[in-house]
mmCIF file of C-alpha atoms and ligand atoms in Angstrom:
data_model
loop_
_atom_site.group_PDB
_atom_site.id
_atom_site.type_symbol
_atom_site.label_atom_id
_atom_site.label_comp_id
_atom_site.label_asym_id
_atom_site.label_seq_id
_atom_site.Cartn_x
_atom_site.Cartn_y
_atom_site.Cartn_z
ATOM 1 C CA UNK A 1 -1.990 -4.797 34.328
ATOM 2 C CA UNK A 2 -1.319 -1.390 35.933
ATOM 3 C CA UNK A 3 1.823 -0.263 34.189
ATOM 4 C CA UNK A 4 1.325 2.015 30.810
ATOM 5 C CA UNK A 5 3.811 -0.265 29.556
ATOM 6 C CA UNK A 6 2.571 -3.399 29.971
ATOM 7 C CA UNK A 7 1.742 -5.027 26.621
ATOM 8 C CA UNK A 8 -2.111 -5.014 26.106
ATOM 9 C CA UNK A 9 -4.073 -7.954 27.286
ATOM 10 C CA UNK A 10 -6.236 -8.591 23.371
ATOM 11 C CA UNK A 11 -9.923 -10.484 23.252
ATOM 12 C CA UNK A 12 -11.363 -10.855 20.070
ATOM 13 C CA UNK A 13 -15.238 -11.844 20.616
ATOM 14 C CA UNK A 14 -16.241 -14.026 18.135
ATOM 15 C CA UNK A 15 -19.287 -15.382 16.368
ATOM 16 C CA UNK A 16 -21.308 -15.937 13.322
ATOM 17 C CA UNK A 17 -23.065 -12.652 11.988
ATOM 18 C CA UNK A 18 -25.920 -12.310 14.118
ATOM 19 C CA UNK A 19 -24.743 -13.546 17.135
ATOM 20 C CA UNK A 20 -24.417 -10.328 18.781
ATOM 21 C CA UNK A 21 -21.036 -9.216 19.140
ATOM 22 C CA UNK A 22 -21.895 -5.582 18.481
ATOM 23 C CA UNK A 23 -24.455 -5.697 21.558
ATOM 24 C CA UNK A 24 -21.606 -7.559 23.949
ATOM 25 C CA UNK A 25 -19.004 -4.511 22.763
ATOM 26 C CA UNK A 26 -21.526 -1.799 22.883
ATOM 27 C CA UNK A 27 -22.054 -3.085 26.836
ATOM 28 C CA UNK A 28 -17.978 -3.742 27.346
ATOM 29 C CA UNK A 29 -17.431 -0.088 26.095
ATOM 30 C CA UNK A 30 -19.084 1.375 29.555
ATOM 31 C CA UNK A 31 -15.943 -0.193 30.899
ATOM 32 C CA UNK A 32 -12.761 2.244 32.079
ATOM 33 C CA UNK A 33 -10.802 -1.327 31.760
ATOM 34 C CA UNK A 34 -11.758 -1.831 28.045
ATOM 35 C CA UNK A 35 -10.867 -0.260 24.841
ATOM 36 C CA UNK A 36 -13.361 -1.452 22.170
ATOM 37 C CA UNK A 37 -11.807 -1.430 18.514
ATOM 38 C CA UNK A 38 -15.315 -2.299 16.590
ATOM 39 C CA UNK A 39 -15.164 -4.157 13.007
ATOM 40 C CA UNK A 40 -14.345 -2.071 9.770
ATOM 41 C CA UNK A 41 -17.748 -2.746 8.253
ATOM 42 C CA UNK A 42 -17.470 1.289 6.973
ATOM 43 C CA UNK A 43 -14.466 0.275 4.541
ATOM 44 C CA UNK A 44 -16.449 -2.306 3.802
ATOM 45 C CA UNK A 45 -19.546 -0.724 2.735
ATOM 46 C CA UNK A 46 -18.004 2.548 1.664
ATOM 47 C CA UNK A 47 -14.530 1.732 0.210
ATOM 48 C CA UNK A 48 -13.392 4.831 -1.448
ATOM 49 C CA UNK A 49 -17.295 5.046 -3.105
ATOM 50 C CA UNK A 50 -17.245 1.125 -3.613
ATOM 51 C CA UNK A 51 -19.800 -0.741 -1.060
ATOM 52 C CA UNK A 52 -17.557 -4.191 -1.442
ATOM 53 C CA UNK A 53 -20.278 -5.773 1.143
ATOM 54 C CA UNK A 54 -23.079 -5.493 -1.141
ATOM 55 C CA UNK A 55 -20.880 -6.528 -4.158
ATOM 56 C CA UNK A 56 -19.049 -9.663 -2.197
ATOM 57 C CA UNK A 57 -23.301 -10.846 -1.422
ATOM 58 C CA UNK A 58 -24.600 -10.026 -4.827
ATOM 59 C CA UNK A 59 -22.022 -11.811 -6.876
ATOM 60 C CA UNK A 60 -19.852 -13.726 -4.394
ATOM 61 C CA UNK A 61 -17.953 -15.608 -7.213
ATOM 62 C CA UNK A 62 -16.680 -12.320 -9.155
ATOM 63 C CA UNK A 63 -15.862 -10.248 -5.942
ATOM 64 C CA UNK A 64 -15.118 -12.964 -2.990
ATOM 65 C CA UNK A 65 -11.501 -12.332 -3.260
ATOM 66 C CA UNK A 66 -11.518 -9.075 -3.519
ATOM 67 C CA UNK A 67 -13.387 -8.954 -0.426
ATOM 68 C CA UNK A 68 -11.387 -11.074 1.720
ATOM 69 C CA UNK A 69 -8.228 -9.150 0.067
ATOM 70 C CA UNK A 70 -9.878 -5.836 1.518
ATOM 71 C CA UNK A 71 -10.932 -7.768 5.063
ATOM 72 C CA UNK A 72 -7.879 -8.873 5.855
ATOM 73 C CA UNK A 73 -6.265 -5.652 5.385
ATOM 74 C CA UNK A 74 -8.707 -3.537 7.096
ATOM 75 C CA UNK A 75 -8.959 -5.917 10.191
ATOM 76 C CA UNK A 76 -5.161 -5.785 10.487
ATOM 77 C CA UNK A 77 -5.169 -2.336 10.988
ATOM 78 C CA UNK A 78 -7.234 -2.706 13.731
ATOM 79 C CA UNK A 79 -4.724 -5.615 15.372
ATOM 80 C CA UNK A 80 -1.980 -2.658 14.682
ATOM 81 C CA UNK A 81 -4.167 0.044 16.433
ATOM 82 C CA UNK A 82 -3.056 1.109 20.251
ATOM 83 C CA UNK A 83 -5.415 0.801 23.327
ATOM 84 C CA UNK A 84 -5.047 2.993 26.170
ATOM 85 C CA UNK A 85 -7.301 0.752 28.746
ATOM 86 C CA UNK A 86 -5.609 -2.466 29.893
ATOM 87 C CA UNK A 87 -7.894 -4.586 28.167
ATOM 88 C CA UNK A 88 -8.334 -4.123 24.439
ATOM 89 C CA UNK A 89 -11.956 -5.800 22.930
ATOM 90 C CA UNK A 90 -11.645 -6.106 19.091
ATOM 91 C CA UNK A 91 -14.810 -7.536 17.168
ATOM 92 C CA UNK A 92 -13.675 -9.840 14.813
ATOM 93 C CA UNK A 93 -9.993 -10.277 13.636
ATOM 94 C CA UNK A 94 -8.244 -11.221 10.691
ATOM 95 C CA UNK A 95 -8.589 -14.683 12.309
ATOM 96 C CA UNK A 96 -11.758 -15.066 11.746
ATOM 97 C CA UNK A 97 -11.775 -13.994 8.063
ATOM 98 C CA UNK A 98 -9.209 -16.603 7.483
ATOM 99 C CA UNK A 99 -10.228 -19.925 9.138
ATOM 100 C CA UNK A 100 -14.275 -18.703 9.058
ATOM 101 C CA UNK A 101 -14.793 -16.609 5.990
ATOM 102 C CA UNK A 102 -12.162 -17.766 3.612
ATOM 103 C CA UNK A 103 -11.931 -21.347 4.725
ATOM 104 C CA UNK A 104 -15.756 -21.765 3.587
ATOM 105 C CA UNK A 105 -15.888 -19.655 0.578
ATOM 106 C CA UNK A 106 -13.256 -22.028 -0.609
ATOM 107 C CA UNK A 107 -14.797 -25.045 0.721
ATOM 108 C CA UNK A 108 -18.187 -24.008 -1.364
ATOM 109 C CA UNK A 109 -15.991 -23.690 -4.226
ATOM 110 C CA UNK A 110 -16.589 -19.656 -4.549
ATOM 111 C CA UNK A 111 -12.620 -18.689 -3.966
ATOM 112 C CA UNK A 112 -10.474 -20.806 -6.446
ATOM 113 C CA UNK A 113 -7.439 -22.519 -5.355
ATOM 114 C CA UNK A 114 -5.511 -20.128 -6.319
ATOM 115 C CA UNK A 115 -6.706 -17.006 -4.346
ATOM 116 C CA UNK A 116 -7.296 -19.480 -1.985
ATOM 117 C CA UNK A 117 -3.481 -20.114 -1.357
ATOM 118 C CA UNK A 118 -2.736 -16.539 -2.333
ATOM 119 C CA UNK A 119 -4.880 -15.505 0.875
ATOM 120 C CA UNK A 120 -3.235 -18.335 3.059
ATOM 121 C CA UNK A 121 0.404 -16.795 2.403
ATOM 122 C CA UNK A 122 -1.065 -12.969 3.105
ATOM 123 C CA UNK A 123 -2.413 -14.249 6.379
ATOM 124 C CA UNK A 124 0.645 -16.290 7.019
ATOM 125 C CA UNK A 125 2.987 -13.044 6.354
ATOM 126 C CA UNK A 126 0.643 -11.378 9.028
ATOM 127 C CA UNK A 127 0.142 -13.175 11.172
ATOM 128 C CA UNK A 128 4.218 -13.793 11.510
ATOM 129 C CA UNK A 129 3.837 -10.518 13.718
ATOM 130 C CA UNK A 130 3.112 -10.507 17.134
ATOM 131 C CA UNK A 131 0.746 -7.427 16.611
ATOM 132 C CA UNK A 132 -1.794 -10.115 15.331
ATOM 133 C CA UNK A 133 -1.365 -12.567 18.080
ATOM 134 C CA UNK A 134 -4.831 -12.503 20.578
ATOM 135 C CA UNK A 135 -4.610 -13.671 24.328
ATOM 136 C CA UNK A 136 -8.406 -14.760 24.561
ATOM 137 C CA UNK A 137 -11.145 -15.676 22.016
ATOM 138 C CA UNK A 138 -15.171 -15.214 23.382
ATOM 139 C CA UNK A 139 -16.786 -16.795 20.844
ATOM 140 C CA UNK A 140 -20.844 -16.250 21.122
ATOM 141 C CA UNK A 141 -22.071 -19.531 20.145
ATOM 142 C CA UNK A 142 -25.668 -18.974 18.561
ATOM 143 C CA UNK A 143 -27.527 -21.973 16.309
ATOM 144 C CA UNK A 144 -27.903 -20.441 12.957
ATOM 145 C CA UNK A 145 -31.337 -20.269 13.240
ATOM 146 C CA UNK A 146 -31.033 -17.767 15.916
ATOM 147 C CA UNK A 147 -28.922 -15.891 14.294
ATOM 148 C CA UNK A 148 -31.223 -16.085 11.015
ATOM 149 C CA UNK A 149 -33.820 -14.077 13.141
ATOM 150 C CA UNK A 150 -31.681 -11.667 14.484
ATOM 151 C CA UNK A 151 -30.324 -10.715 10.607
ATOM 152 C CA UNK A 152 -34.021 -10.390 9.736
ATOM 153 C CA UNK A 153 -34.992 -8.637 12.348
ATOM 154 C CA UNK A 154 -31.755 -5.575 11.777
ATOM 155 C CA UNK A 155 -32.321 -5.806 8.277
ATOM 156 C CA UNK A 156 -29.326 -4.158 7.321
ATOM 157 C CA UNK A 157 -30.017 -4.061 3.183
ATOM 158 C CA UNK A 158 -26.318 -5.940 2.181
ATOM 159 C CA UNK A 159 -27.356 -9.100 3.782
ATOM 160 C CA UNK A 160 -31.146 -9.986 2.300
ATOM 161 C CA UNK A 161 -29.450 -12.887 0.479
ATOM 162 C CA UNK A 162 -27.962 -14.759 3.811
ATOM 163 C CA UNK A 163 -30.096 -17.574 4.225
ATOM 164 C CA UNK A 164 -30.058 -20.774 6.740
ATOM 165 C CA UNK A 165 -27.508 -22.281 4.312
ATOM 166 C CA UNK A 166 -25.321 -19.659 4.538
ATOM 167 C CA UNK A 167 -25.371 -19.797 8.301
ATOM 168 C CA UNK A 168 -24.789 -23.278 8.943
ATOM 169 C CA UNK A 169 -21.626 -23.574 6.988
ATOM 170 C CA UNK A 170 -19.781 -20.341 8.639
ATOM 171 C CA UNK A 171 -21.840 -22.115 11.933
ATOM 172 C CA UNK A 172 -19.675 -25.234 11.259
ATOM 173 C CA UNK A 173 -16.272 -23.179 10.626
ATOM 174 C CA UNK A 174 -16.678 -21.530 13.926
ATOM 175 C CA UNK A 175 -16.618 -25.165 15.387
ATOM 176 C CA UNK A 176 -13.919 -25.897 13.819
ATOM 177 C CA UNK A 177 -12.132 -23.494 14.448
ATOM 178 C CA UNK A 178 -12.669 -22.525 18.262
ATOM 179 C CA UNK A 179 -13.893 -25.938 19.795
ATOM 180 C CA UNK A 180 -11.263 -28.508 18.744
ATOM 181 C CA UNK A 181 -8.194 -26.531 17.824
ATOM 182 C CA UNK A 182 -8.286 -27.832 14.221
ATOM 183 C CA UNK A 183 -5.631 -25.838 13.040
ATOM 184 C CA UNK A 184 -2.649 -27.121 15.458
ATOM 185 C CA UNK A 185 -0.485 -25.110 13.504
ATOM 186 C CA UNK A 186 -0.919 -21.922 14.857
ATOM 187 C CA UNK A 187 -0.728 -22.282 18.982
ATOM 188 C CA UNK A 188 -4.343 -21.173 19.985
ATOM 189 C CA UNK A 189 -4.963 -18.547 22.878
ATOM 190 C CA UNK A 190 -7.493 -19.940 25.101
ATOM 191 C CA UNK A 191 -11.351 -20.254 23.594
ATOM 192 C CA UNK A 192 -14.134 -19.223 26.268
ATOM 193 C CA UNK A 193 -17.507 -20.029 25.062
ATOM 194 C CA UNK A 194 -20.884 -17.827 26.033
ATOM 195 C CA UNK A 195 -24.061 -19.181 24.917
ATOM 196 C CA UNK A 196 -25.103 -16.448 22.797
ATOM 197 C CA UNK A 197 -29.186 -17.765 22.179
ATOM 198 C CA UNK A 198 -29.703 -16.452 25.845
ATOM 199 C CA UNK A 199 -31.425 -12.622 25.440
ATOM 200 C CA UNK A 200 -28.828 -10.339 25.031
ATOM 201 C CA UNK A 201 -28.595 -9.141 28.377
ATOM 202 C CA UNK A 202 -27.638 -12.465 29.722
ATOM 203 C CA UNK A 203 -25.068 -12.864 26.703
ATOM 204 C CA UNK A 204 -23.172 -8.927 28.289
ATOM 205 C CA UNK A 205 -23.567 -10.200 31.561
ATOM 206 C CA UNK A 206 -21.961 -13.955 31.389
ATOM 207 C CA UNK A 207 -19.354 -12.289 28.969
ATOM 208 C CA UNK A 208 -18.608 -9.151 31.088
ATOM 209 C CA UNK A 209 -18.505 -11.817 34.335
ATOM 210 C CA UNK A 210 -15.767 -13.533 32.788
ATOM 211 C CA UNK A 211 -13.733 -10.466 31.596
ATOM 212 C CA UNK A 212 -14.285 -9.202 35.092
ATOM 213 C CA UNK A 213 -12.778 -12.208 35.778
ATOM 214 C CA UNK A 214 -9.776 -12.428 34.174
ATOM 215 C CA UNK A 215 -8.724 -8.722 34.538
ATOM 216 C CA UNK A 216 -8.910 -9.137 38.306
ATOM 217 C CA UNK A 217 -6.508 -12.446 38.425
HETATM 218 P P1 DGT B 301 -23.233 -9.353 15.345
HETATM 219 O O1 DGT B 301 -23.103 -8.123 16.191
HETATM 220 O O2 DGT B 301 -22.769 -10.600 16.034
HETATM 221 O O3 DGT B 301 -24.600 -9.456 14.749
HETATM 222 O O4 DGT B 301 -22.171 -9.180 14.192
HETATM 223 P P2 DGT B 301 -22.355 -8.574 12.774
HETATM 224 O O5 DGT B 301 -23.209 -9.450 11.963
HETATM 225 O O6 DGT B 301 -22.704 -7.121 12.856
HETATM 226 O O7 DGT B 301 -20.830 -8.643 12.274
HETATM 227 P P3 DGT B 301 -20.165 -9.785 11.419
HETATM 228 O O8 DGT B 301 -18.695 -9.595 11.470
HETATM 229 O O9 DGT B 301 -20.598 -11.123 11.844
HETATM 230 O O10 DGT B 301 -20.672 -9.488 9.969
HETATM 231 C C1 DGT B 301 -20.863 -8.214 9.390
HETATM 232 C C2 DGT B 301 -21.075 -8.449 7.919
HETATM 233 O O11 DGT B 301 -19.805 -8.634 7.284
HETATM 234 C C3 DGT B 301 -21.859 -9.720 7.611
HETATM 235 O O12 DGT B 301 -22.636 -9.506 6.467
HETATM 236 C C4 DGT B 301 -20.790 -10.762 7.333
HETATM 237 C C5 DGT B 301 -19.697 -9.944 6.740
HETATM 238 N N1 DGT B 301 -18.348 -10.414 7.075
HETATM 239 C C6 DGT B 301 -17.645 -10.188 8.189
HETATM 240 N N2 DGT B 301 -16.399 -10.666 8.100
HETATM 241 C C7 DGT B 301 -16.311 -11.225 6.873
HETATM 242 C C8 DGT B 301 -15.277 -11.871 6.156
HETATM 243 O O13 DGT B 301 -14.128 -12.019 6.590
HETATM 244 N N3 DGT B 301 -15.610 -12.330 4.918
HETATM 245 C C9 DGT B 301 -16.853 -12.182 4.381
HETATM 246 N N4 DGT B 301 -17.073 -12.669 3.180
HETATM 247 N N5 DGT B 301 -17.828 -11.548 5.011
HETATM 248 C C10 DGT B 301 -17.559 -11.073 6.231
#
């Protein structure tokens, strides 16, 4: 991975919210080898004046779509951004707002069919690109409880409604999603799984153990 023009090695760490991505990036950032591209949550609190966070929790029927319209956007930017370090560490990715996110605000019946489809063909048009495409997935695998905890504990002021509900449905997408392969589809980069209820120092150092890892084979 020496040469400048080597194409970028991607990770997206994964997780539901609370699991602590934002801790395992913070940590990975200390790295020379990593370039850390962390989630858009600004455009999503502050679009252009609009905090579409606090709308998409206080009335997820009217702004749901609007939301994951505005998500996938923002997190493709970040797929598009350059890294200068071999390795580049994005939080999230537009991944995760499709086959997480989306897949269980439709399956609770919040996004109607029809934005439903409307956001499978915009993540289907970008996802044709190769600048979306990931080499690795971490996914932090927390129990919902746990994460529950951890959201209570940060108490960021969007997210008083999340409750254990909440949790164990985008819990269960996760599954689906990174521990069989559901979606065959779409060939999956390779899934390595931390256990993310461990205190968070044993969650950097498994996680930076393995990118250590890899970077060196
Ligand atoms: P961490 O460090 O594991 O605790 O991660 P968080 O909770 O800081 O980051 P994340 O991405 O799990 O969630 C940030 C907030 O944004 C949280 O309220 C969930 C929400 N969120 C993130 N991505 C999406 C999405 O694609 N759709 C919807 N509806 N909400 C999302």
């Amino acid at each position: 991975m020496s040469s400048a023009n080597k194409k970028k090695f991607t990770i997206s760490v994964e997780g539901n919210i609370g699991s602590g991505k934002s801790t395992v990036l913070s940590h990975l950032a200390k790295s020379s080898l990593c370039d850390i591209i962390p989630e858009p949550i600004e455009s999503w609190t502050n679009h252009k004046g609009h905090n579409v966070l606090a709308m998409f929790y206080d009335d997820p029927h009217r702004w749901a779509f609007v939301f994951e319209t505005n998500a996938l956007m923002s997190l493709t930017k970040l797929h598009m951004q350059d890294a200068k370090a071999p390795v580049k560490v994005m939080e999230r990715s537009i991944h995760s707002a499709r086959y997480c996110f989306i897949e269980n605000l439709y399956q609770s019946n919040v996004l109607k069919d029809v934005e439903y489809q409307i956001l499978g063909d915009y993540f289907d048009m970008l996802t044709a690109n190769e600048t979306c495409k990931l080499d690795l997935i971490i996914y932090l695998r927390a129990t919902p409880k746990t994460c529950l905890e951890r959201i209570r504990a940060r108490n960021r002021p969007e997210e008083t409604n999340i409750d254990l509900n909440y949790l164990t449905t985008l819990h269960r997408r996760h599954e689906e999603w990174l521990i069989p392969h559901a979606y065959g589809d779409t060939p999956s980069p390779p899934v390595l799984i931390v256990d993310a209820n461990q205190n968070k120092e044993s969650v950097y150092t498994d996680t930076n153990n393995h990118v250590i890892n890899l970077i060196s084979c």
